[in-house]
């Protein structure tokens, strides 16, 4: 049964990917024809929902498929770069400026790199969505990885729609979402669990409505002897 579940999850992932690819092909074919404006609007909404479904699927897959929990020393800058490479097409398509600041190229942590990659993937996807909705003249996300005493301080700041004061304390609840689409709350709950439980770190969010949101993560540095 476990093997069947794993096969099903992998096949579902392929189908979601193919749906996304086909939707973009249809969109590119239609956008040059003026009379299809209403259809294009519907298609854009469908693409958005498909992307959210894909995001939600990735989070569930991380939880459901048994994966190695092997820990190792790895570069945190390389993990961020890997996530940005995965999202490059989306970033370029939505014309979002990414500023990535690294105070030290050799900052390393001890743990499972796949778990941290999934955290950054969810957080940056949330920022991309927030910026997309805000529709500013300049859409940007600032990412920094800084040497912070015996720890590494990572910040992700976007100029998106922000989060209200009454909602900021709820954002890590597994059933709560600050957006009109499903799945975002679950991703933040997983991020908090991984940062605190697996990496013995801390995660915090500060925000101002219609201005910016900053996620701050502090993780102990590797002592190279782990």
PDB file of C-alpha atoms in Angstrom:
ATOM      1  CA  UNK A   1       0.000   0.000   0.000  1.00  0.00           C
ATOM      2  CA  UNK A   2       2.844   2.388   0.809  1.00  0.00           C
ATOM      3  CA  UNK A   3       4.411   1.747  -2.600  1.00  0.00           C
ATOM      4  CA  UNK A   4       1.055   2.293  -4.295  1.00  0.00           C
ATOM      5  CA  UNK A   5       0.646   5.598  -2.429  1.00  0.00           C
ATOM      6  CA  UNK A   6       4.094   6.750  -3.526  1.00  0.00           C
ATOM      7  CA  UNK A   7       3.400   5.809  -7.160  1.00  0.00           C
ATOM      8  CA  UNK A   8       0.064   7.621  -7.055  1.00  0.00           C
ATOM      9  CA  UNK A   9       1.659  10.783  -5.646  1.00  0.00           C
ATOM     10  CA  UNK A  10       4.375  10.758  -8.326  1.00  0.00           C
ATOM     11  CA  UNK A  11       1.836  10.260 -11.126  1.00  0.00           C
ATOM     12  CA  UNK A  12      -0.383  13.019  -9.735  1.00  0.00           C
ATOM     13  CA  UNK A  13       2.614  15.357  -9.727  1.00  0.00           C
ATOM     14  CA  UNK A  14       3.284  14.619 -13.415  1.00  0.00           C
ATOM     15  CA  UNK A  15      -0.357  15.289 -14.336  1.00  0.00           C
ATOM     16  CA  UNK A  16      -0.376  18.639 -12.512  1.00  0.00           C
ATOM     17  CA  UNK A  17       2.839  19.612 -14.313  1.00  0.00           C
ATOM     18  CA  UNK A  18       1.391  18.712 -17.738  1.00  0.00           C
ATOM     19  CA  UNK A  19      -1.796  20.690 -16.988  1.00  0.00           C
ATOM     20  CA  UNK A  20       0.283  23.756 -16.169  1.00  0.00           C
ATOM     21  CA  UNK A  21       2.348  23.426 -19.353  1.00  0.00           C
ATOM     22  CA  UNK A  22      -0.759  22.987 -21.544  1.00  0.00           C
ATOM     23  CA  UNK A  23      -2.489  25.986 -19.970  1.00  0.00           C
ATOM     24  CA  UNK A  24       0.482  28.234 -20.723  1.00  0.00           C
ATOM     25  CA  UNK A  25       0.593  26.999 -24.323  1.00  0.00           C
ATOM     26  CA  UNK A  26      -3.105  27.800 -24.763  1.00  0.00           C
ATOM     27  CA  UNK A  27      -2.606  31.217 -23.163  1.00  0.00           C
ATOM     28  CA  UNK A  28       0.273  32.063 -25.516  1.00  0.00           C
ATOM     29  CA  UNK A  29      -1.826  31.052 -28.550  1.00  0.00           C
ATOM     30  CA  UNK A  30      -4.812  33.146 -27.500  1.00  0.00           C
ATOM     31  CA  UNK A  31      -3.216  36.359 -26.248  1.00  0.00           C
ATOM     32  CA  UNK A  32      -2.530  37.594 -29.799  1.00  0.00           C
ATOM     33  CA  UNK A  33      -6.252  37.479 -30.676  1.00  0.00           C
ATOM     34  CA  UNK A  34      -8.193  40.503 -29.380  1.00  0.00           C
ATOM     35  CA  UNK A  35     -11.666  38.945 -29.381  1.00  0.00           C
ATOM     36  CA  UNK A  36     -10.548  36.322 -26.872  1.00  0.00           C
ATOM     37  CA  UNK A  37     -10.121  38.818 -24.015  1.00  0.00           C
ATOM     38  CA  UNK A  38     -12.845  37.231 -21.863  1.00  0.00           C
ATOM     39  CA  UNK A  39     -11.488  33.755 -22.475  1.00  0.00           C
ATOM     40  CA  UNK A  40      -7.977  34.962 -21.626  1.00  0.00           C
ATOM     41  CA  UNK A  41      -9.255  36.313 -18.314  1.00  0.00           C
ATOM     42  CA  UNK A  42     -10.803  32.942 -17.464  1.00  0.00           C
ATOM     43  CA  UNK A  43      -7.640  31.162 -18.545  1.00  0.00           C
ATOM     44  CA  UNK A  44      -5.435  33.383 -16.365  1.00  0.00           C
ATOM     45  CA  UNK A  45      -7.614  32.513 -13.374  1.00  0.00           C
ATOM     46  CA  UNK A  46      -7.332  28.819 -14.238  1.00  0.00           C
ATOM     47  CA  UNK A  47      -3.534  29.079 -14.531  1.00  0.00           C
ATOM     48  CA  UNK A  48      -3.378  30.757 -11.138  1.00  0.00           C
ATOM     49  CA  UNK A  49      -5.498  28.014  -9.555  1.00  0.00           C
ATOM     50  CA  UNK A  50      -3.366  25.323 -11.213  1.00  0.00           C
ATOM     51  CA  UNK A  51      -0.204  26.919  -9.803  1.00  0.00           C
ATOM     52  CA  UNK A  52      -1.736  27.012  -6.323  1.00  0.00           C
ATOM     53  CA  UNK A  53      -2.715  23.344  -6.696  1.00  0.00           C
ATOM     54  CA  UNK A  54       0.851  22.534  -7.718  1.00  0.00           C
ATOM     55  CA  UNK A  55       2.192  24.393  -4.685  1.00  0.00           C
ATOM     56  CA  UNK A  56      -0.215  22.614  -2.349  1.00  0.00           C
ATOM     57  CA  UNK A  57       0.724  19.267  -3.895  1.00  0.00           C
ATOM     58  CA  UNK A  58       4.443  19.833  -3.284  1.00  0.00           C
ATOM     59  CA  UNK A  59       3.813  20.558   0.389  1.00  0.00           C
ATOM     60  CA  UNK A  60       1.664  17.441   0.843  1.00  0.00           C
ATOM     61  CA  UNK A  61       4.212  15.343  -1.037  1.00  0.00           C
ATOM     62  CA  UNK A  62       6.941  16.398   1.383  1.00  0.00           C
ATOM     63  CA  UNK A  63       4.740  15.253   4.260  1.00  0.00           C
ATOM     64  CA  UNK A  64       3.429  12.000   2.767  1.00  0.00           C
ATOM     65  CA  UNK A  65       6.385  10.441   0.951  1.00  0.00           C
ATOM     66  CA  UNK A  66       9.002   8.942   3.277  1.00  0.00           C
ATOM     67  CA  UNK A  67      12.284  10.674   2.527  1.00  0.00           C
ATOM     68  CA  UNK A  68      15.730  10.289   3.916  1.00  0.00           C
ATOM     69  CA  UNK A  69      16.327  12.420   6.961  1.00  0.00           C
ATOM     70  CA  UNK A  70      20.068  12.295   6.444  1.00  0.00           C
ATOM     71  CA  UNK A  71      21.751  15.391   7.846  1.00  0.00           C
ATOM     72  CA  UNK A  72      24.811  17.002   6.369  1.00  0.00           C
ATOM     73  CA  UNK A  73      26.720  20.286   6.258  1.00  0.00           C
ATOM     74  CA  UNK A  74      25.616  22.403   3.296  1.00  0.00           C
ATOM     75  CA  UNK A  75      25.749  25.935   1.912  1.00  0.00           C
ATOM     76  CA  UNK A  76      22.645  27.975   2.624  1.00  0.00           C
ATOM     77  CA  UNK A  77      23.372  30.309  -0.323  1.00  0.00           C
ATOM     78  CA  UNK A  78      23.313  27.360  -2.718  1.00  0.00           C
ATOM     79  CA  UNK A  79      19.878  26.325  -1.434  1.00  0.00           C
ATOM     80  CA  UNK A  80      18.480  29.812  -2.073  1.00  0.00           C
ATOM     81  CA  UNK A  81      20.035  29.836  -5.550  1.00  0.00           C
ATOM     82  CA  UNK A  82      18.466  26.440  -6.297  1.00  0.00           C
ATOM     83  CA  UNK A  83      15.012  27.757  -5.364  1.00  0.00           C
ATOM     84  CA  UNK A  84      15.462  30.876  -7.499  1.00  0.00           C
ATOM     85  CA  UNK A  85      16.519  28.676 -10.433  1.00  0.00           C
ATOM     86  CA  UNK A  86      13.353  26.592 -10.050  1.00  0.00           C
ATOM     87  CA  UNK A  87      11.201  29.743  -9.996  1.00  0.00           C
ATOM     88  CA  UNK A  88      13.140  31.670 -12.646  1.00  0.00           C
ATOM     89  CA  UNK A  89      10.521  31.292 -15.396  1.00  0.00           C
ATOM     90  CA  UNK A  90       7.723  32.461 -13.074  1.00  0.00           C
ATOM     91  CA  UNK A  91       9.813  35.403 -11.836  1.00  0.00           C
ATOM     92  CA  UNK A  92      10.611  36.539 -15.375  1.00  0.00           C
ATOM     93  CA  UNK A  93       7.059  36.056 -16.605  1.00  0.00           C
ATOM     94  CA  UNK A  94       5.635  38.235 -13.841  1.00  0.00           C
ATOM     95  CA  UNK A  95       8.487  40.776 -14.133  1.00  0.00           C
ATOM     96  CA  UNK A  96       9.491  40.641 -10.482  1.00  0.00           C
ATOM     97  CA  UNK A  97      12.869  42.002  -9.424  1.00  0.00           C
ATOM     98  CA  UNK A  98      14.851  39.717  -7.098  1.00  0.00           C
ATOM     99  CA  UNK A  99      17.673  41.219  -5.038  1.00  0.00           C
ATOM    100  CA  UNK A 100      19.825  38.576  -3.335  1.00  0.00           C
ATOM    101  CA  UNK A 101      22.399  39.822  -0.779  1.00  0.00           C
ATOM    102  CA  UNK A 102      25.060  37.470   0.608  1.00  0.00           C
ATOM    103  CA  UNK A 103      27.416  38.746   3.303  1.00  0.00           C
ATOM    104  CA  UNK A 104      29.526  35.590   3.223  1.00  0.00           C
ATOM    105  CA  UNK A 105      29.465  33.001   0.397  1.00  0.00           C
ATOM    106  CA  UNK A 106      30.660  30.238   2.736  1.00  0.00           C
ATOM    107  CA  UNK A 107      27.884  30.269   5.355  1.00  0.00           C
ATOM    108  CA  UNK A 108      26.867  26.698   6.142  1.00  0.00           C
ATOM    109  CA  UNK A 109      24.305  24.933   8.319  1.00  0.00           C
ATOM    110  CA  UNK A 110      23.809  21.365   9.497  1.00  0.00           C
ATOM    111  CA  UNK A 111      20.639  19.472   8.633  1.00  0.00           C
ATOM    112  CA  UNK A 112      18.658  18.104   5.721  1.00  0.00           C
ATOM    113  CA  UNK A 113      19.048  20.414   2.681  1.00  0.00           C
ATOM    114  CA  UNK A 114      15.810  19.185   1.087  1.00  0.00           C
ATOM    115  CA  UNK A 115      13.783  20.319   4.076  1.00  0.00           C
ATOM    116  CA  UNK A 116      15.244  23.830   3.998  1.00  0.00           C
ATOM    117  CA  UNK A 117      14.798  24.053   0.229  1.00  0.00           C
ATOM    118  CA  UNK A 118      11.100  23.291   0.715  1.00  0.00           C
ATOM    119  CA  UNK A 119      10.857  26.055   3.351  1.00  0.00           C
ATOM    120  CA  UNK A 120      12.389  28.678   1.046  1.00  0.00           C
ATOM    121  CA  UNK A 121      10.284  27.473  -1.875  1.00  0.00           C
ATOM    122  CA  UNK A 122       7.063  28.010   0.074  1.00  0.00           C
ATOM    123  CA  UNK A 123       8.119  31.378   1.482  1.00  0.00           C
ATOM    124  CA  UNK A 124       9.284  32.792  -1.850  1.00  0.00           C
ATOM    125  CA  UNK A 125       6.153  31.503  -3.601  1.00  0.00           C
ATOM    126  CA  UNK A 126       4.069  33.318  -0.987  1.00  0.00           C
ATOM    127  CA  UNK A 127       6.030  36.515  -1.655  1.00  0.00           C
ATOM    128  CA  UNK A 128       5.604  36.141  -5.415  1.00  0.00           C
ATOM    129  CA  UNK A 129       1.854  35.767  -4.971  1.00  0.00           C
ATOM    130  CA  UNK A 130       1.620  38.766  -2.644  1.00  0.00           C
ATOM    131  CA  UNK A 131       3.559  40.955  -5.067  1.00  0.00           C
ATOM    132  CA  UNK A 132       1.484  39.741  -8.021  1.00  0.00           C
ATOM    133  CA  UNK A 133      -1.737  40.782  -6.293  1.00  0.00           C
ATOM    134  CA  UNK A 134      -0.328  44.177  -5.221  1.00  0.00           C
ATOM    135  CA  UNK A 135       0.431  45.234  -8.825  1.00  0.00           C
ATOM    136  CA  UNK A 136       3.005  47.889  -7.918  1.00  0.00           C
ATOM    137  CA  UNK A 137       4.906  49.857 -10.540  1.00  0.00           C
ATOM    138  CA  UNK A 138       8.024  48.026  -9.367  1.00  0.00           C
ATOM    139  CA  UNK A 139       7.525  44.516  -7.981  1.00  0.00           C
ATOM    140  CA  UNK A 140      10.455  43.263  -5.969  1.00  0.00           C
ATOM    141  CA  UNK A 141      11.578  40.728  -3.402  1.00  0.00           C
ATOM    142  CA  UNK A 142      14.727  41.275  -1.343  1.00  0.00           C
ATOM    143  CA  UNK A 143      16.509  38.215   0.044  1.00  0.00           C
ATOM    144  CA  UNK A 144      19.499  38.410   2.363  1.00  0.00           C
ATOM    145  CA  UNK A 145      21.679  35.746   3.960  1.00  0.00           C
ATOM    146  CA  UNK A 146      23.797  37.395   6.621  1.00  0.00           C
ATOM    147  CA  UNK A 147      26.468  36.351   9.101  1.00  0.00           C
ATOM    148  CA  UNK A 148      24.780  36.892  12.463  1.00  0.00           C
ATOM    149  CA  UNK A 149      27.052  36.059  15.431  1.00  0.00           C
ATOM    150  CA  UNK A 150      26.897  32.255  15.851  1.00  0.00           C
ATOM    151  CA  UNK A 151      23.881  32.029  13.587  1.00  0.00           C
ATOM    152  CA  UNK A 152      22.790  32.836  10.049  1.00  0.00           C
ATOM    153  CA  UNK A 153      20.044  35.402   9.561  1.00  0.00           C
ATOM    154  CA  UNK A 154      17.889  35.015   6.471  1.00  0.00           C
ATOM    155  CA  UNK A 155      15.302  37.640   5.521  1.00  0.00           C
ATOM    156  CA  UNK A 156      12.762  37.593   2.688  1.00  0.00           C
ATOM    157  CA  UNK A 157      11.032  40.957   2.147  1.00  0.00           C
ATOM    158  CA  UNK A 158       8.420  41.721  -0.501  1.00  0.00           C
ATOM    159  CA  UNK A 159       6.489  44.866  -1.381  1.00  0.00           C
ATOM    160  CA  UNK A 160       3.219  42.979  -1.697  1.00  0.00           C
ATOM    161  CA  UNK A 161      -0.216  43.360  -0.126  1.00  0.00           C
ATOM    162  CA  UNK A 162       0.968  42.773   3.454  1.00  0.00           C
ATOM    163  CA  UNK A 163      -0.842  41.181   6.404  1.00  0.00           C
ATOM    164  CA  UNK A 164      -3.098  42.954   8.872  1.00  0.00           C
ATOM    165  CA  UNK A 165      -2.211  43.177  12.590  1.00  0.00           C
ATOM    166  CA  UNK A 166      -5.180  41.018  13.592  1.00  0.00           C
ATOM    167  CA  UNK A 167      -4.023  38.226  11.250  1.00  0.00           C
ATOM    168  CA  UNK A 168      -0.266  38.250  11.806  1.00  0.00           C
ATOM    169  CA  UNK A 169      -0.461  35.964  14.866  1.00  0.00           C
ATOM    170  CA  UNK A 170      -2.516  33.391  12.955  1.00  0.00           C
ATOM    171  CA  UNK A 171      -0.359  32.910   9.881  1.00  0.00           C
ATOM    172  CA  UNK A 172       1.401  29.768  11.133  1.00  0.00           C
ATOM    173  CA  UNK A 173      -1.849  27.996  12.053  1.00  0.00           C
ATOM    174  CA  UNK A 174      -2.233  24.931   9.860  1.00  0.00           C
ATOM    175  CA  UNK A 175      -5.867  25.754   8.983  1.00  0.00           C
ATOM    176  CA  UNK A 176      -5.442  29.478   8.426  1.00  0.00           C
ATOM    177  CA  UNK A 177      -4.683  31.300   5.179  1.00  0.00           C
ATOM    178  CA  UNK A 178      -4.209  35.025   4.624  1.00  0.00           C
ATOM    179  CA  UNK A 179      -5.115  34.644   0.968  1.00  0.00           C
ATOM    180  CA  UNK A 180      -8.235  33.750  -0.987  1.00  0.00           C
ATOM    181  CA  UNK A 181      -6.682  30.506  -2.171  1.00  0.00           C
ATOM    182  CA  UNK A 182      -6.118  27.230  -0.299  1.00  0.00           C
ATOM    183  CA  UNK A 183      -2.798  25.837   0.869  1.00  0.00           C
ATOM    184  CA  UNK A 184      -0.761  28.842   1.956  1.00  0.00           C
ATOM    185  CA  UNK A 185      -1.424  28.360   5.662  1.00  0.00           C
ATOM    186  CA  UNK A 186      -0.353  24.744   5.509  1.00  0.00           C
ATOM    187  CA  UNK A 187       2.934  25.720   3.829  1.00  0.00           C
ATOM    188  CA  UNK A 188       3.757  28.262   6.540  1.00  0.00           C
ATOM    189  CA  UNK A 189       2.938  25.759   9.271  1.00  0.00           C
ATOM    190  CA  UNK A 190       5.380  23.292   7.698  1.00  0.00           C
ATOM    191  CA  UNK A 191       8.034  26.021   7.384  1.00  0.00           C
ATOM    192  CA  UNK A 192       7.743  26.858  11.075  1.00  0.00           C
ATOM    193  CA  UNK A 193       7.965  23.199  12.073  1.00  0.00           C
ATOM    194  CA  UNK A 194      11.063  22.551   9.940  1.00  0.00           C
ATOM    195  CA  UNK A 195      12.917  25.694  11.068  1.00  0.00           C
ATOM    196  CA  UNK A 196      12.226  25.160  14.765  1.00  0.00           C
ATOM    197  CA  UNK A 197      12.226  21.362  15.064  1.00  0.00           C
ATOM    198  CA  UNK A 198      14.774  20.259  12.474  1.00  0.00           C
ATOM    199  CA  UNK A 199      17.199  23.211  12.474  1.00  0.00           C
ATOM    200  CA  UNK A 200      16.695  24.458  16.069  1.00  0.00           C
ATOM    201  CA  UNK A 201      16.062  27.899  14.629  1.00  0.00           C
ATOM    202  CA  UNK A 202      13.494  30.670  14.859  1.00  0.00           C
ATOM    203  CA  UNK A 203      11.108  32.170  12.323  1.00  0.00           C
ATOM    204  CA  UNK A 204       9.277  35.463  12.596  1.00  0.00           C
ATOM    205  CA  UNK A 205       7.030  37.545  10.336  1.00  0.00           C
ATOM    206  CA  UNK A 206       6.477  41.310  10.394  1.00  0.00           C
ATOM    207  CA  UNK A 207       4.189  43.124   7.987  1.00  0.00           C
ATOM    208  CA  UNK A 208       2.455  46.358   7.084  1.00  0.00           C
ATOM    209  CA  UNK A 209      -0.705  46.299   4.971  1.00  0.00           C
ATOM    210  CA  UNK A 210      -0.229  47.478   1.375  1.00  0.00           C
ATOM    211  CA  UNK A 211       3.479  48.067   1.995  1.00  0.00           C
ATOM    212  CA  UNK A 212       5.664  45.070   2.815  1.00  0.00           C
ATOM    213  CA  UNK A 213       6.109  41.734   4.561  1.00  0.00           C
ATOM    214  CA  UNK A 214       9.365  40.417   5.996  1.00  0.00           C
ATOM    215  CA  UNK A 215      10.035  36.821   7.022  1.00  0.00           C
ATOM    216  CA  UNK A 216      13.096  36.440   9.249  1.00  0.00           C
ATOM    217  CA  UNK A 217      14.740  33.074   9.903  1.00  0.00           C
ATOM    218  CA  UNK A 218      17.670  32.547  12.275  1.00  0.00           C
ATOM    219  CA  UNK A 219      19.487  29.196  12.101  1.00  0.00           C
ATOM    220  CA  UNK A 220      22.643  28.125  13.979  1.00  0.00           C
ATOM    221  CA  UNK A 221      25.790  27.951  11.882  1.00  0.00           C
ATOM    222  CA  UNK A 222      27.487  24.632  11.308  1.00  0.00           C
ATOM    223  CA  UNK A 223      30.583  24.151  13.449  1.00  0.00           C
ATOM    224  CA  UNK A 224      32.010  21.849  10.731  1.00  0.00           C
ATOM    225  CA  UNK A 225      32.114  18.999  13.284  1.00  0.00           C
ATOM    226  CA  UNK A 226      28.429  17.925  13.120  1.00  0.00           C
TER     227      UNK A 226
END
